[in-house]
Amino acid sequence: MDYFELSLSVEPDFSEILMAELAEIGFDSFVETDEGLQAYVLESEFQERDLKQLMETYAEKTPMSYSLKKIEKQNWNEEWESNFSPIEVLDKVYIRATFHEPAGEQYEHEIVITPKMSFGTGHHETTSQVMALQLEIDHKDKSVLDVGTGTGILAILAAKLGATKIHAFDIDEWSVENTQENIQLNHTDLVTISLGTIDSQKAEVYDIVLANINRNILLEEIPKYATFTSDYLLLSGFYEHDIADIQAKAEANGLKKIKHISKNNWAAVVFRKH
Ligand SMILES: C[S@@+](CC[C@H](N)C(=O)[O-])C[C@H]1O[C@@H](n2cnc3c(N)ncnc32)[C@H](O)[C@@H]1O
C-alpha cells in the first residue's frame, strides 16, 4: 500500500494546530521542515474530500498553500532521512536514526529508530508525552502491552526501563515489520510484536497498558484495555478538551485518573486500577 504526502506551506503558528487536525482525519506521520510541514497518510485511510474541507477552512484564516503526491513505500527512507533530526525527551532519552552520531553519556537511554512508514519518532507530542509519563513509572520486572506500537518506540523504552515482558501490536503491517527492525537495532529482543487489534490479543493481564491512538478508537477500546491492565493505563492521541470524555469512559470501567500532561493542545493521561 502507498502513502500520500501532503506538503504545506503555512505560518509556524498554525503548524501545530493543523497537525492536530490532520491527525483527526487520518494523517499519522509528520515532519516539520524549514519550508513548512509534511504529513503522511496511508492510501487506504485517505479521503480527499476531508482534506479539501480542512484546507478550505484554513485558507480563510491564514495564507497557505499545499500540494499532494503519492509516494511508494521504497521512497520513504530517502524522504525521511533528509528531514529527521535527533530528539530528546526530558533530557533523559535520546532518539536518533542509525545515521546519526550516538548519544552522549548525559542521557540515560538511547533509542535508535528507522521509522519506514510508521508513526513514532518521538517528535510528536502524543509520543513524547507518553514517554515522559513512562519515565515516572517503575517498569522494573513489569509486563507492558503497547497498543498501536507504530515504530515500537514506547515498547522499546519500556524494555530499556526494565520491563521484562513486553508485547506490542499494530493494525499496520509496515509497523509490525518496522518494529521488528527497531527491536533489533535497540537490542531489546524480549519485545514481541504481532499484527492485530486488541480483540485478537490473548487474554492476559499486564502491569502497564500503553495506547497512543486517537480519541474515537480509544473511547471504543477503553473497556477492553481495562480488562488487560492490572495497574496502569496510559492514554494519548487526543486533545485537552477530550480529556473529560476519555476520563468518564475510563472511570466507568474501574479506572482512576492519576494525572494528565499536555502540550500544544495534545494531552496524555495516566489511569490506575486501584
Ligand atoms: C499515533 S500512532 C502511535 C505510534 C506509537 N505508539 C507512538 O506512540 O508514537 C498510532 C498507531 O496505532 C495504530 N492503530 C490505529 N488503530 C489501531 C487499533 N485499533 N489497534 C491497534 N493499532 C492501531 C496505527 O497503525 C499507528 O501505528
XYZ file of N, CA and C and ligand atoms in Angstrom:
849
model
N 0.847 -1.208 0.000
C 0.000 0.000 0.000
C 0.880 1.255 0.000
N 0.478 2.291 -0.674
C 1.274 3.515 -0.735
C 0.742 4.576 0.229
N 1.532 5.603 0.376
C 1.155 6.725 1.240
C 0.871 7.948 0.381
N 0.114 8.886 0.930
C 0.023 10.213 0.326
C 0.874 11.157 1.157
N 1.625 11.991 0.467
C 2.417 13.001 1.169
C 1.806 14.365 0.895
N 1.484 15.061 1.960
C 0.918 16.400 1.853
C 2.006 17.390 2.243
N 2.354 18.320 1.343
C 3.338 19.358 1.683
C 2.601 20.666 1.869
N 2.822 21.278 3.003
C 2.088 22.505 3.332
C 3.042 23.644 3.601
N 2.713 24.779 3.061
C 3.441 25.971 3.428
C 2.454 26.802 4.252
N 2.760 26.955 5.535
C 1.806 27.603 6.436
C 2.573 28.344 7.518
N 1.972 29.392 8.051
C 2.601 30.143 9.150
C 2.940 29.195 10.301
N 4.143 29.323 10.918
C 4.508 28.413 12.020
C 3.451 28.342 13.120
N 2.785 29.455 13.382
C 1.772 29.468 14.444
C 0.641 28.478 14.166
N 0.389 28.223 12.895
C -0.725 27.347 12.531
C -0.294 25.891 12.372
N 1.017 25.695 12.319
C 1.529 24.373 12.002
C 1.075 23.314 13.025
N 1.227 23.624 14.313
C 0.889 22.661 15.360
C -0.589 22.286 15.341
N -1.402 23.321 15.248
C -2.844 23.081 15.321
C -3.330 22.337 14.077
N -2.697 22.657 12.962
C -3.058 21.974 11.718
C -2.648 20.500 11.784
N -1.505 20.230 12.406
C -1.073 18.833 12.581
C -2.128 18.057 13.359
N -2.643 18.703 14.397
C -3.651 18.036 15.217
C -4.894 17.731 14.382
N -5.285 18.680 13.555
C -6.490 18.472 12.735
C -6.250 17.422 11.653
N -5.041 17.420 11.103
C -4.716 16.413 10.082
C -4.714 15.016 10.708
N -4.259 14.930 11.949
C -4.257 13.633 12.635
C -5.695 13.130 12.792
N -6.609 14.069 13.036
C -8.021 13.691 13.192
C -8.591 13.074 11.916
N -8.087 13.505 10.753
C -8.642 12.955 9.507
C -7.753 11.835 8.940
N -6.853 11.313 9.768
C -6.147 10.095 9.365
C -4.668 10.225 9.113
N -4.116 11.444 9.008
C -2.664 11.578 8.788
C -1.961 11.120 10.067
N -0.939 10.278 9.924
C -0.351 9.760 11.156
C 1.166 9.899 11.225
N 1.729 10.725 10.360
C 3.166 10.951 10.453
C 3.449 12.368 9.965
N 4.290 13.078 10.692
C 4.522 14.494 10.381
C 5.997 14.831 10.426
N 6.431 15.679 9.510
C 7.815 16.143 9.523
C 7.774 17.656 9.305
N 8.380 18.417 10.229
C 8.431 19.863 10.046
C 9.772 20.228 9.410
N 9.736 20.999 8.358
C 10.964 21.405 7.672
C 11.010 22.934 7.617
N 12.121 23.485 7.121
C 12.211 24.941 7.019
C 11.148 25.494 6.073
N 10.770 24.668 5.102
C 9.784 25.148 4.112
C 8.351 25.030 4.618
N 8.127 24.224 5.614
C 6.760 24.044 6.094
C 6.575 22.684 6.726
N 5.443 22.087 6.452
C 5.074 20.841 7.120
C 4.790 19.763 6.089
N 5.270 18.549 6.377
C 4.883 17.425 5.532
C 4.119 16.439 6.396
N 3.020 15.929 5.835
C 2.189 14.997 6.591
C 1.889 13.800 5.705
N 1.769 12.631 6.333
C 1.597 11.402 5.564
C 0.357 10.648 6.020
N -0.319 10.031 5.045
C -1.490 9.221 5.373
C -1.489 7.997 4.467
N -1.852 6.873 5.035
C -1.956 5.650 4.232
C -3.039 5.826 3.172
N -2.749 5.314 1.993
C -3.689 5.449 0.880
C -5.101 4.977 1.277
N -5.147 3.853 2.000
C -6.467 3.289 2.330
C -7.235 4.166 3.304
N -6.540 5.057 4.017
C -7.236 5.881 5.015
C -7.461 7.306 4.524
N -7.083 7.560 3.281
C -7.140 8.933 2.787
C -8.487 9.260 2.115
N -9.122 10.330 2.568
C -10.362 10.818 1.974
C -10.077 12.224 1.467
N -9.988 12.377 0.168
C -9.635 13.673 -0.398
C -10.641 14.756 0.005
N -11.907 14.343 0.135
C -12.950 15.303 0.492
C -12.672 15.948 1.864
N -12.254 15.119 2.834
C -11.966 15.639 4.187
C -10.822 16.639 4.135
N -9.805 16.301 3.336
C -8.640 17.174 3.250
C -9.028 18.511 2.618
N -9.815 18.433 1.549
C -10.216 19.683 0.871
C -10.985 20.585 1.828
N -11.906 19.973 2.588
C -12.704 20.764 3.541
C -11.790 21.459 4.553
N -10.834 20.700 5.074
C -9.930 21.252 6.080
C -9.098 22.390 5.492
N -8.587 22.181 4.275
C -7.751 23.201 3.646
C -8.555 24.474 3.366
N -9.803 24.297 2.976
C -10.643 25.479 2.713
C -10.863 26.265 3.999
N -11.084 25.549 5.101
C -11.297 26.233 6.383
C -10.054 27.056 6.750
N -8.878 26.452 6.558
C -7.651 27.152 6.929
C -7.317 28.293 5.981
N -7.614 28.094 4.702
C -7.301 29.134 3.719
C -8.033 30.437 4.071
N -9.179 30.309 4.788
C -9.909 31.521 5.201
C -9.203 32.221 6.366
N -8.419 31.454 7.142
C -7.811 32.026 8.350
C -6.395 32.535 8.126
N -5.654 31.922 7.199
C -4.228 32.237 7.074
C -3.747 31.963 5.647
N -2.718 32.732 5.177
C -2.196 32.439 3.843
C -1.513 31.072 3.872
N -1.851 30.232 2.933
C -1.219 28.914 2.906
C -1.338 28.278 1.527
N -0.463 27.316 1.260
C -0.600 26.555 0.019
C -0.257 25.101 0.329
N -0.776 24.203 -0.484
C -0.466 22.791 -0.252
C -0.397 22.011 -1.550
N 0.346 20.925 -1.505
C 0.375 20.026 -2.665
C 0.390 18.591 -2.147
N -0.136 17.713 -2.964
C -0.305 16.329 -2.545
C 0.373 15.427 -3.550
N 1.142 14.441 -3.056
C 1.682 13.467 -4.009
C 1.665 12.072 -3.391
N 1.540 11.095 -4.284
C 1.502 9.718 -3.797
C 2.943 9.228 -3.763
N 3.351 8.608 -2.664
C 4.721 8.094 -2.629
C 4.714 6.598 -2.366
N 5.658 5.925 -2.992
C 5.714 4.483 -2.834
C 6.590 4.135 -1.645
N 6.301 2.981 -1.092
C 7.000 2.543 0.122
C 8.530 2.672 -0.010
N 9.082 2.273 -1.151
C 10.550 2.250 -1.255
C 11.184 3.643 -1.255
N 10.400 4.691 -1.510
C 10.985 6.042 -1.498
C 10.975 6.680 -0.107
N 10.319 6.003 0.808
C 10.078 6.606 2.119
C 11.360 6.948 2.861
N 12.294 5.995 2.938
C 13.502 6.238 3.736
C 14.244 7.474 3.270
N 14.354 7.601 1.951
C 15.041 8.760 1.393
C 14.359 10.058 1.852
N 13.034 10.075 1.763
C 12.260 11.262 2.162
C 12.520 11.574 3.632
N 12.471 10.517 4.419
C 12.528 10.690 5.856
C 13.937 11.060 6.326
N 14.934 10.360 5.763
C 16.306 10.599 6.217
C 16.730 12.050 6.016
N 16.233 12.671 4.957
C 16.651 14.038 4.701
C 16.017 15.015 5.684
N 15.009 14.587 6.436
C 14.307 15.505 7.335
C 14.463 15.219 8.822
N 14.886 14.013 9.150
C 14.869 13.610 10.560
C 16.072 14.125 11.336
N 15.816 14.739 12.485
C 16.928 15.121 13.362
C 16.707 14.457 14.728
N 17.788 14.172 15.474
C 17.617 13.513 16.777
C 16.775 14.383 17.712
N 16.167 13.738 18.670
C 15.318 14.482 19.611
C 15.514 13.888 21.000
N 15.306 14.701 22.039
C 15.441 14.169 23.395
C 14.124 14.335 24.148
N 13.911 13.464 25.118
C 12.724 13.563 25.976
C 13.209 13.758 27.399
N 12.815 14.898 27.971
C 13.144 15.247 29.363
C 14.631 15.094 29.698
N 15.494 15.380 28.757
C 16.953 15.256 28.960
C 17.404 13.843 29.324
N 16.494 12.881 29.232
C 16.848 11.530 29.697
C 16.932 10.532 28.553
N 16.071 10.700 27.545
C 16.054 9.747 26.426
C 16.468 10.490 25.161
N 17.369 9.879 24.411
C 17.848 10.477 23.161
C 17.396 9.551 22.033
N 16.648 10.104 21.082
C 16.126 9.281 19.984
C 16.812 9.727 18.705
N 17.407 8.779 18.018
C 18.138 9.136 16.811
C 17.956 8.048 15.759
N 18.420 8.329 14.548
C 18.423 7.320 13.490
C 19.811 6.684 13.426
N 19.928 5.607 12.663
C 21.210 4.887 12.576
C 22.322 5.776 12.026
N 21.960 6.724 11.163
C 22.987 7.546 10.518
C 23.411 8.760 11.355
N 22.851 8.892 12.587
C 23.297 9.970 13.485
C 24.376 9.450 14.425
N 25.162 10.380 14.975
C 26.159 10.030 15.989
C 25.443 9.503 17.235
N 26.041 8.531 17.953
C 25.425 8.049 19.198
C 25.269 9.176 20.228
N 24.380 8.955 21.184
C 24.104 9.953 22.222
C 25.301 10.116 23.152
N 25.376 11.270 23.763
C 26.418 11.487 24.769
C 26.043 10.765 26.058
N 27.001 10.736 26.999
C 26.769 9.981 28.237
C 25.755 10.633 29.167
N 25.382 11.887 28.833
C 24.428 12.558 29.739
C 23.027 11.950 29.675
N 22.762 11.152 28.632
C 21.420 10.553 28.514
C 21.380 9.191 29.181
N 20.223 8.913 29.837
C 20.092 7.601 30.488
C 19.783 6.511 29.472
N 19.056 6.884 28.424
C 18.644 5.885 27.441
C 18.767 6.454 26.030
N 19.178 5.564 25.132
C 19.219 5.962 23.723
C 18.318 5.005 22.948
N 17.520 5.556 22.036
C 16.671 4.704 21.188
C 17.013 5.010 19.733
N 17.264 3.958 18.973
C 17.585 4.135 17.552
C 16.381 3.679 16.744
N 15.921 4.566 15.879
C 14.684 4.307 15.131
C 14.918 4.438 13.629
N 14.394 3.476 12.888
C 14.236 3.656 11.440
C 12.738 3.553 11.214
N 12.050 4.632 10.928
C 10.590 4.562 11.001
C 9.872 3.967 9.795
N 10.521 3.800 8.675
C 9.796 3.354 7.466
C 8.507 4.170 7.367
N 7.382 3.520 7.261
C 6.130 4.274 7.133
C 5.406 4.411 8.470
N 6.075 4.132 9.569
C 5.348 4.072 10.830
C 5.481 5.350 11.649
N 4.467 5.602 12.444
C 4.421 6.756 13.336
C 5.214 6.412 14.591
N 5.996 7.376 15.098
C 6.664 7.140 16.375
C 8.153 7.404 16.330
N 8.511 8.675 16.121
C 9.921 9.048 16.160
C 10.215 9.827 17.437
N 9.156 10.160 18.176
C 9.331 10.966 19.385
C 9.139 12.445 19.116
N 9.025 12.817 17.847
C 8.871 14.237 17.530
C 7.459 14.741 17.832
N 6.496 13.843 17.786
C 5.125 14.293 18.007
C 4.787 14.236 19.498
N 4.044 15.232 19.965
C 3.723 15.320 21.405
C 3.024 14.069 21.912
N 2.203 13.454 21.060
C 1.460 12.283 21.544
C 2.431 11.173 21.944
N 3.554 11.086 21.258
C 4.564 10.077 21.604
C 5.433 10.551 22.778
N 5.982 11.763 22.652
C 6.939 12.209 23.677
C 6.268 12.335 25.047
N 4.976 12.652 25.054
C 4.311 12.784 26.361
C 4.109 11.416 27.015
N 3.814 10.385 26.228
C 3.714 9.047 26.845
C 5.090 8.652 27.374
N 6.127 8.955 26.601
C 7.483 8.611 27.051
C 7.804 9.327 28.362
N 7.424 10.597 28.444
C 7.678 11.361 29.679
C 6.948 10.710 30.858
N 5.719 10.247 30.609
C 4.966 9.597 31.695
C 5.571 8.242 32.045
N 6.037 7.525 31.028
C 6.685 6.228 31.295
C 7.887 6.409 32.223
N 8.621 7.523 32.019
C 9.831 7.758 32.820
C 9.509 7.920 34.308
N 8.235 8.243 34.608
C 7.842 8.434 36.013
C 7.359 7.135 36.663
N 7.192 6.087 35.830
C 6.599 4.845 36.356
C 7.658 3.762 36.473
N 7.633 3.040 37.586
C 8.596 1.950 37.776
C 8.251 0.801 36.812
N 9.157 0.539 35.877
C 8.938 -0.543 34.897
C 9.691 -1.819 35.272
N 10.493 -1.743 36.326
C 11.399 -2.863 36.644
C 10.614 -4.167 36.838
N 10.951 -5.166 36.031
C 10.327 -6.505 36.084
C 8.823 -6.485 35.814
N 8.327 -5.415 35.212
C 6.889 -5.316 34.958
C 6.554 -5.853 33.551
N 5.247 -6.104 33.319
C 4.806 -6.512 31.990
C 4.068 -5.330 31.349
N 4.263 -5.179 30.038
C 3.725 -3.998 29.335
C 3.068 -4.426 28.024
N 1.894 -3.858 27.758
C 1.218 -4.084 26.470
C 1.170 -2.747 25.743
N 1.700 -2.701 24.520
C 1.746 -1.453 23.746
C 0.764 -1.569 22.574
N -0.341 -0.835 22.687
C -1.415 -0.906 21.685
C -1.141 0.129 20.592
N -1.043 -0.294 19.338
C -0.763 0.651 18.253
C 0.671 1.127 18.354
N 1.590 0.197 18.172
C 3.003 0.452 18.517
C 3.747 1.344 17.533
N 3.270 1.466 16.279
C 3.947 2.331 15.292
C 5.352 1.821 15.016
N 6.356 2.595 15.418
C 7.757 2.172 15.248
C 8.218 1.232 16.365
N 7.365 1.064 17.385
C 7.770 0.258 18.545
C 8.434 1.091 19.624
N 8.453 2.401 19.459
C 9.245 3.277 20.331
C 8.883 3.163 21.820
N 7.575 3.059 22.117
C 7.174 3.005 23.532
C 7.525 1.645 24.143
N 7.365 0.596 23.347
C 7.701 -0.751 23.815
C 9.212 -0.847 24.060
N 9.978 -0.236 23.180
C 11.438 -0.260 23.315
C 11.854 0.514 24.571
N 11.213 1.658 24.810
C 11.529 2.399 26.035
C 11.164 1.556 27.257
N 10.018 0.864 27.190
C 9.602 0.011 28.322
C 10.700 -1.010 28.625
N 11.269 -1.589 27.569
C 12.335 -2.585 27.770
C 13.562 -1.928 28.401
N 13.874 -0.731 27.919
C 15.062 -0.043 28.464
C 14.852 0.368 29.916
N 13.589 0.565 30.296
C 13.291 0.951 31.681
C 13.199 -0.270 32.605
N 13.398 -1.452 32.058
C 13.480 -2.636 32.915
C 12.304 -3.598 32.863
N 11.298 -3.299 32.016
C 10.173 -4.246 31.908
C 10.715 -5.558 31.349
N 10.137 -6.660 31.798
C 10.709 -7.953 31.381
C 9.774 -8.728 30.466
N 8.519 -8.281 30.356
C 7.620 -8.925 29.388
C 6.903 -7.791 28.660
N 7.110 -7.715 27.374
C 6.525 -6.600 26.624
C 5.949 -7.127 25.323
N 4.663 -6.860 25.124
C 4.078 -7.227 23.830
C 3.532 -5.969 23.163
N 3.823 -5.857 21.860
C 3.361 -4.697 21.091
C 2.567 -5.217 19.899
N 1.550 -4.479 19.483
C 0.833 -4.871 18.268
C 0.322 -3.637 17.541
N -0.019 -3.833 16.278
C -0.484 -2.725 15.448
C -1.333 -3.307 14.317
N -2.248 -2.496 13.788
C -3.067 -2.971 12.669
C -2.344 -2.793 11.337
N -1.210 -2.089 11.358
C -0.498 -1.778 10.118
C 0.678 -2.746 9.942
N 0.689 -3.463 8.819
C 1.751 -4.473 8.680
C 3.142 -3.857 8.535
N 3.220 -2.635 8.012
C 4.533 -1.973 7.944
C 5.053 -1.691 9.334
N 4.148 -1.361 10.225
C 4.540 -1.069 11.588
C 5.135 -2.318 12.243
N 4.505 -3.452 11.978
C 4.994 -4.699 12.564
C 6.406 -4.992 12.044
N 6.556 -4.833 10.738
C 7.856 -5.060 10.097
C 8.912 -4.093 10.675
N 8.497 -2.839 10.810
C 9.396 -1.804 11.275
C 9.760 -1.979 12.752
N 8.771 -2.351 13.567
C 9.037 -2.569 14.995
C 10.046 -3.698 15.161
N 9.839 -4.760 14.359
C 10.777 -5.886 14.360
C 12.212 -5.378 14.169
N 12.378 -4.514 13.171
C 13.692 -3.971 12.834
C 14.230 -3.101 13.986
N 13.358 -2.264 14.536
C 13.795 -1.369 15.615
C 14.129 -2.127 16.902
N 13.423 -3.233 17.133
C 13.730 -4.077 18.310
C 15.174 -4.575 18.185
N 15.518 -4.997 16.979
C 16.890 -5.498 16.777
C 17.919 -4.381 16.911
N 17.615 -3.228 16.317
C 18.544 -2.097 16.396
C 18.842 -1.705 17.842
N 17.836 -1.891 18.711
C 17.976 -1.466 20.106
C 18.320 -2.607 21.062
N 18.518 -3.799 20.506
C 18.854 -4.982 21.316
C 17.833 -5.208 22.429
N 16.578 -5.021 22.093
C 15.512 -5.227 23.085
C 14.692 -6.445 22.653
N 15.379 -7.572 22.516
C 14.772 -8.768 21.935
C 13.588 -9.327 22.706
N 13.443 -8.917 23.969
C 12.310 -9.502 24.679
C 10.974 -8.856 24.299
N 10.998 -7.812 23.490
C 9.725 -7.238 22.995
C 9.190 -8.161 21.908
N 7.934 -8.595 22.066
C 7.304 -9.385 21.000
C 6.320 -8.487 20.265
N 6.069 -8.808 19.008
C 5.221 -7.935 18.185
C 4.266 -8.790 17.350
N 3.030 -8.296 17.189
C 2.097 -9.018 16.315
C 1.211 -8.021 15.566
N 0.624 -8.532 14.501
C -0.322 -7.743 13.705
C -1.704 -7.996 14.280
N -2.483 -6.943 14.518
C -3.839 -7.200 15.007
C -4.403 -6.056 15.810
N -5.526 -6.355 16.447
C -6.211 -5.356 17.277
C -6.277 -5.909 18.696
N -6.857 -5.142 19.586
C -6.987 -5.601 20.974
C -7.829 -6.886 21.026
N -8.763 -7.016 20.076
C -9.615 -8.213 20.069
C -8.856 -9.479 19.709
N -7.739 -9.322 19.005
C -7.002 -10.531 18.620
C -5.901 -10.891 19.625
N -5.830 -10.153 20.754
C -4.789 -10.455 21.755
C -5.240 -11.577 22.678
N -4.257 -12.400 23.048
C -4.522 -13.448 24.035
C -4.949 -12.781 25.339
N -5.996 -13.314 25.979
C -6.470 -12.695 27.231
C -5.410 -12.853 28.313
N -4.680 -11.763 28.569
C -3.638 -11.776 29.591
C -3.685 -10.457 30.328
N -3.087 -10.407 31.483
C -3.098 -9.157 32.240
C -1.677 -8.599 32.308
N -1.562 -7.296 32.095
C -0.257 -6.608 32.102
C -0.251 -5.555 33.217
N 0.937 -5.259 33.732
C 1.037 -4.207 34.750
C 0.769 -2.834 34.145
N 1.215 -2.660 32.898
C 1.098 -1.340 32.251
C 0.562 -1.531 30.828
N -0.511 -0.809 30.490
C -1.004 -0.819 29.106
C -0.829 0.593 28.554
N -0.223 0.683 27.366
C 0.024 1.973 26.703
C -0.792 2.029 25.423
N -1.467 3.146 25.155
C -2.175 3.269 23.872
C -2.143 4.726 23.421
N -1.371 4.982 22.379
C -1.358 6.310 21.758
C -2.026 6.146 20.394
N -3.327 6.390 20.317
C -4.026 6.187 19.028
C -4.817 7.459 18.692
N -6.126 7.431 18.862
C -6.886 8.674 18.697
C -8.156 8.596 19.528
N -8.817 9.718 19.691
C -9.968 9.826 20.597
C -11.006 8.730 20.357
N -11.415 8.588 19.091
C -12.529 7.680 18.820
C -12.178 6.219 19.079
N -10.990 5.826 18.626
C -10.599 4.425 18.868
C -10.424 4.190 20.364
N -9.829 5.155 21.055
C -9.640 4.973 22.498
C -10.987 4.834 23.206
N -11.930 5.717 22.865
C -13.233 5.645 23.539
C -13.887 4.280 23.319
N -13.710 3.748 22.115
C -14.306 2.438 21.805
C -13.570 1.311 22.547
N -12.256 1.453 22.675
C -11.477 0.311 23.178
C -11.111 0.366 24.662
N -11.355 1.514 25.325
C -11.000 1.620 26.756
C -11.569 0.458 27.583
N -12.840 0.053 27.357
C -13.357 -1.076 28.170
C -12.507 -2.329 28.003
N -11.947 -2.525 26.804
C -11.095 -3.706 26.587
C -9.731 -3.517 27.253
N -9.153 -2.308 27.123
C -7.849 -2.069 27.763
C -7.979 -2.312 29.272
N -9.134 -1.927 29.824
C -9.328 -2.057 31.277
C -9.230 -3.522 31.710
N -9.611 -4.443 30.824
C -9.514 -5.860 31.201
C -8.084 -6.378 31.052
N -7.249 -5.666 30.308
C -5.865 -6.102 30.086
C -4.887 -5.538 31.104
N -5.290 -4.487 31.821
C -4.342 -3.916 32.802
C -4.689 -4.329 34.231
N -3.631 -4.596 34.999
C -3.873 -4.862 36.422
C -3.563 -3.605 37.224
N -2.910 -2.611 36.564
C -2.498 -1.428 37.313
C -2.616 -0.149 36.467
N -1.639 0.101 35.582
C -1.608 1.377 34.855
C -2.230 1.291 33.464
N -2.876 2.390 33.052
C -3.269 2.574 31.648
C -2.849 3.992 31.251
N -1.978 4.097 30.262
C -1.513 5.410 29.779
C -2.122 5.648 28.411
N -2.870 6.750 28.278
C -3.535 7.025 27.008
C -3.064 8.356 26.424
N -2.981 8.380 25.080
C -2.537 9.593 24.392
C -3.116 9.576 22.980
N -3.031 10.749 22.310
C -3.528 10.808 20.939
C -4.820 11.618 20.833
N -5.098 12.439 21.859
C -6.324 13.239 21.849
C -6.019 14.632 22.399
N -6.985 15.524 22.209
C -6.783 16.901 22.663
C -7.140 17.078 24.135
N -6.660 18.195 24.699
C -7.006 18.504 26.090
C -8.523 18.518 26.292
N -9.258 19.057 25.301
C -10.712 19.146 25.510
C -11.409 17.784 25.431
N -10.682 16.747 25.081
C -11.269 15.395 25.061
C -11.030 14.644 26.373
N -10.242 15.251 27.266
C -9.884 14.523 28.496
C -11.145 14.083 29.259
N -12.136 14.981 29.340
C -13.323 14.660 30.147
C -14.018 13.399 29.621
N -14.147 13.272 28.299
C -14.807 12.088 27.727
C -13.991 10.823 27.984
N -12.684 10.964 27.782
C -11.792 9.813 27.980
C -11.840 9.382 29.453
N -11.808 10.386 30.333
C -11.826 10.091 31.768
C -13.135 9.408 32.178
N -14.263 9.912 31.649
C -15.562 9.338 32.006
C -15.618 7.865 31.581
N -15.112 7.588 30.382
C -15.132 6.204 29.888
C -14.224 5.324 30.747
N -13.053 5.836 31.107
C -12.121 5.049 31.921
C -12.718 4.801 33.310
N -13.323 5.838 33.893
C -13.897 5.669 35.228
C -15.049 4.667 35.220
N -15.816 4.681 34.140
C -16.920 3.722 34.035
C -16.405 2.287 33.935
N -15.105 2.158 33.675
C -14.509 0.830 33.556
C -13.504 0.541 34.668
N -13.720 1.207 35.807
C -12.959 0.857 37.007
C -11.581 1.482 37.105
N -11.323 2.554 36.332
C -10.001 3.174 36.378
C -10.096 4.558 37.000
N -9.002 4.984 37.638
C -8.995 6.290 38.294
C -7.926 7.165 37.643
N -8.290 8.413 37.342
C -7.293 9.295 36.733
C -6.284 9.749 37.796
N -4.995 9.580 37.479
C -3.939 9.968 38.406
C -3.382 11.335 38.024
N -3.117 11.521 36.737
C -2.604 12.825 36.305
C -2.730 12.959 34.799
N -2.645 14.192 34.321
C -2.519 14.383 32.876
C -1.464 15.445 32.608
N -0.895 15.361 31.414
C 0.023 16.407 30.976
C -0.447 16.852 29.595
N -0.048 18.039 29.174
C -0.460 18.464 27.837
C 0.546 19.443 27.255
N 0.582 19.433 25.916
C 1.467 20.349 25.195
C 0.839 20.608 23.835
N 0.813 21.873 23.440
C 0.228 22.247 22.144
C -1.132 21.609 21.914
N -1.952 21.616 22.938
C -3.312 21.064 22.874
C -3.397 19.551 23.007
N -2.278 18.854 22.824
C -2.305 17.387 22.930
C -2.202 16.979 24.389
N -3.004 15.984 24.775
C -2.981 15.541 26.177
C -2.546 14.083 26.277
N -2.019 13.719 27.445
C -1.732 12.312 27.745
C -2.121 12.100 29.198
N -2.762 10.969 29.478
C -3.324 10.752 30.811
C -2.856 9.420 31.395
N -2.629 9.440 32.706
C -2.314 8.201 33.437
C -3.545 7.808 34.243
N -3.994 6.562 34.067
C -5.064 5.997 34.891
C -4.493 4.823 35.679
N -5.102 4.552 36.837
C -4.718 3.342 37.588
C -5.964 2.587 37.995
N -5.775 1.308 38.223
C -6.918 0.468 38.557
C -7.261 0.529 40.040
N -6.285 0.892 40.856
C -6.580 0.926 42.294
C -5.858 2.093 42.945
C -0.396 7.706 16.747
S 0.387 6.226 16.238
C 1.329 5.847 17.706
C 2.580 5.081 17.446
C 3.489 4.904 18.656
N 2.875 4.060 19.660
C 3.844 6.244 19.265
O 3.449 6.483 20.419
O 4.481 7.056 18.595
C -0.973 5.101 16.306
C -0.666 3.707 15.814
O -1.797 2.896 16.094
C -2.098 2.051 15.013
N -3.526 1.755 15.151
C -4.587 2.503 14.747
N -5.730 1.911 15.136
C -5.394 0.783 15.820
C -6.134 -0.233 16.502
N -7.466 -0.220 16.566
N -5.457 -1.248 17.090
C -4.104 -1.288 17.040
N -3.351 -0.365 16.404
C -3.985 0.670 15.825
C -1.668 2.836 13.787
O -1.379 1.975 12.713
C -0.430 3.591 14.306
O 0.743 2.854 14.082
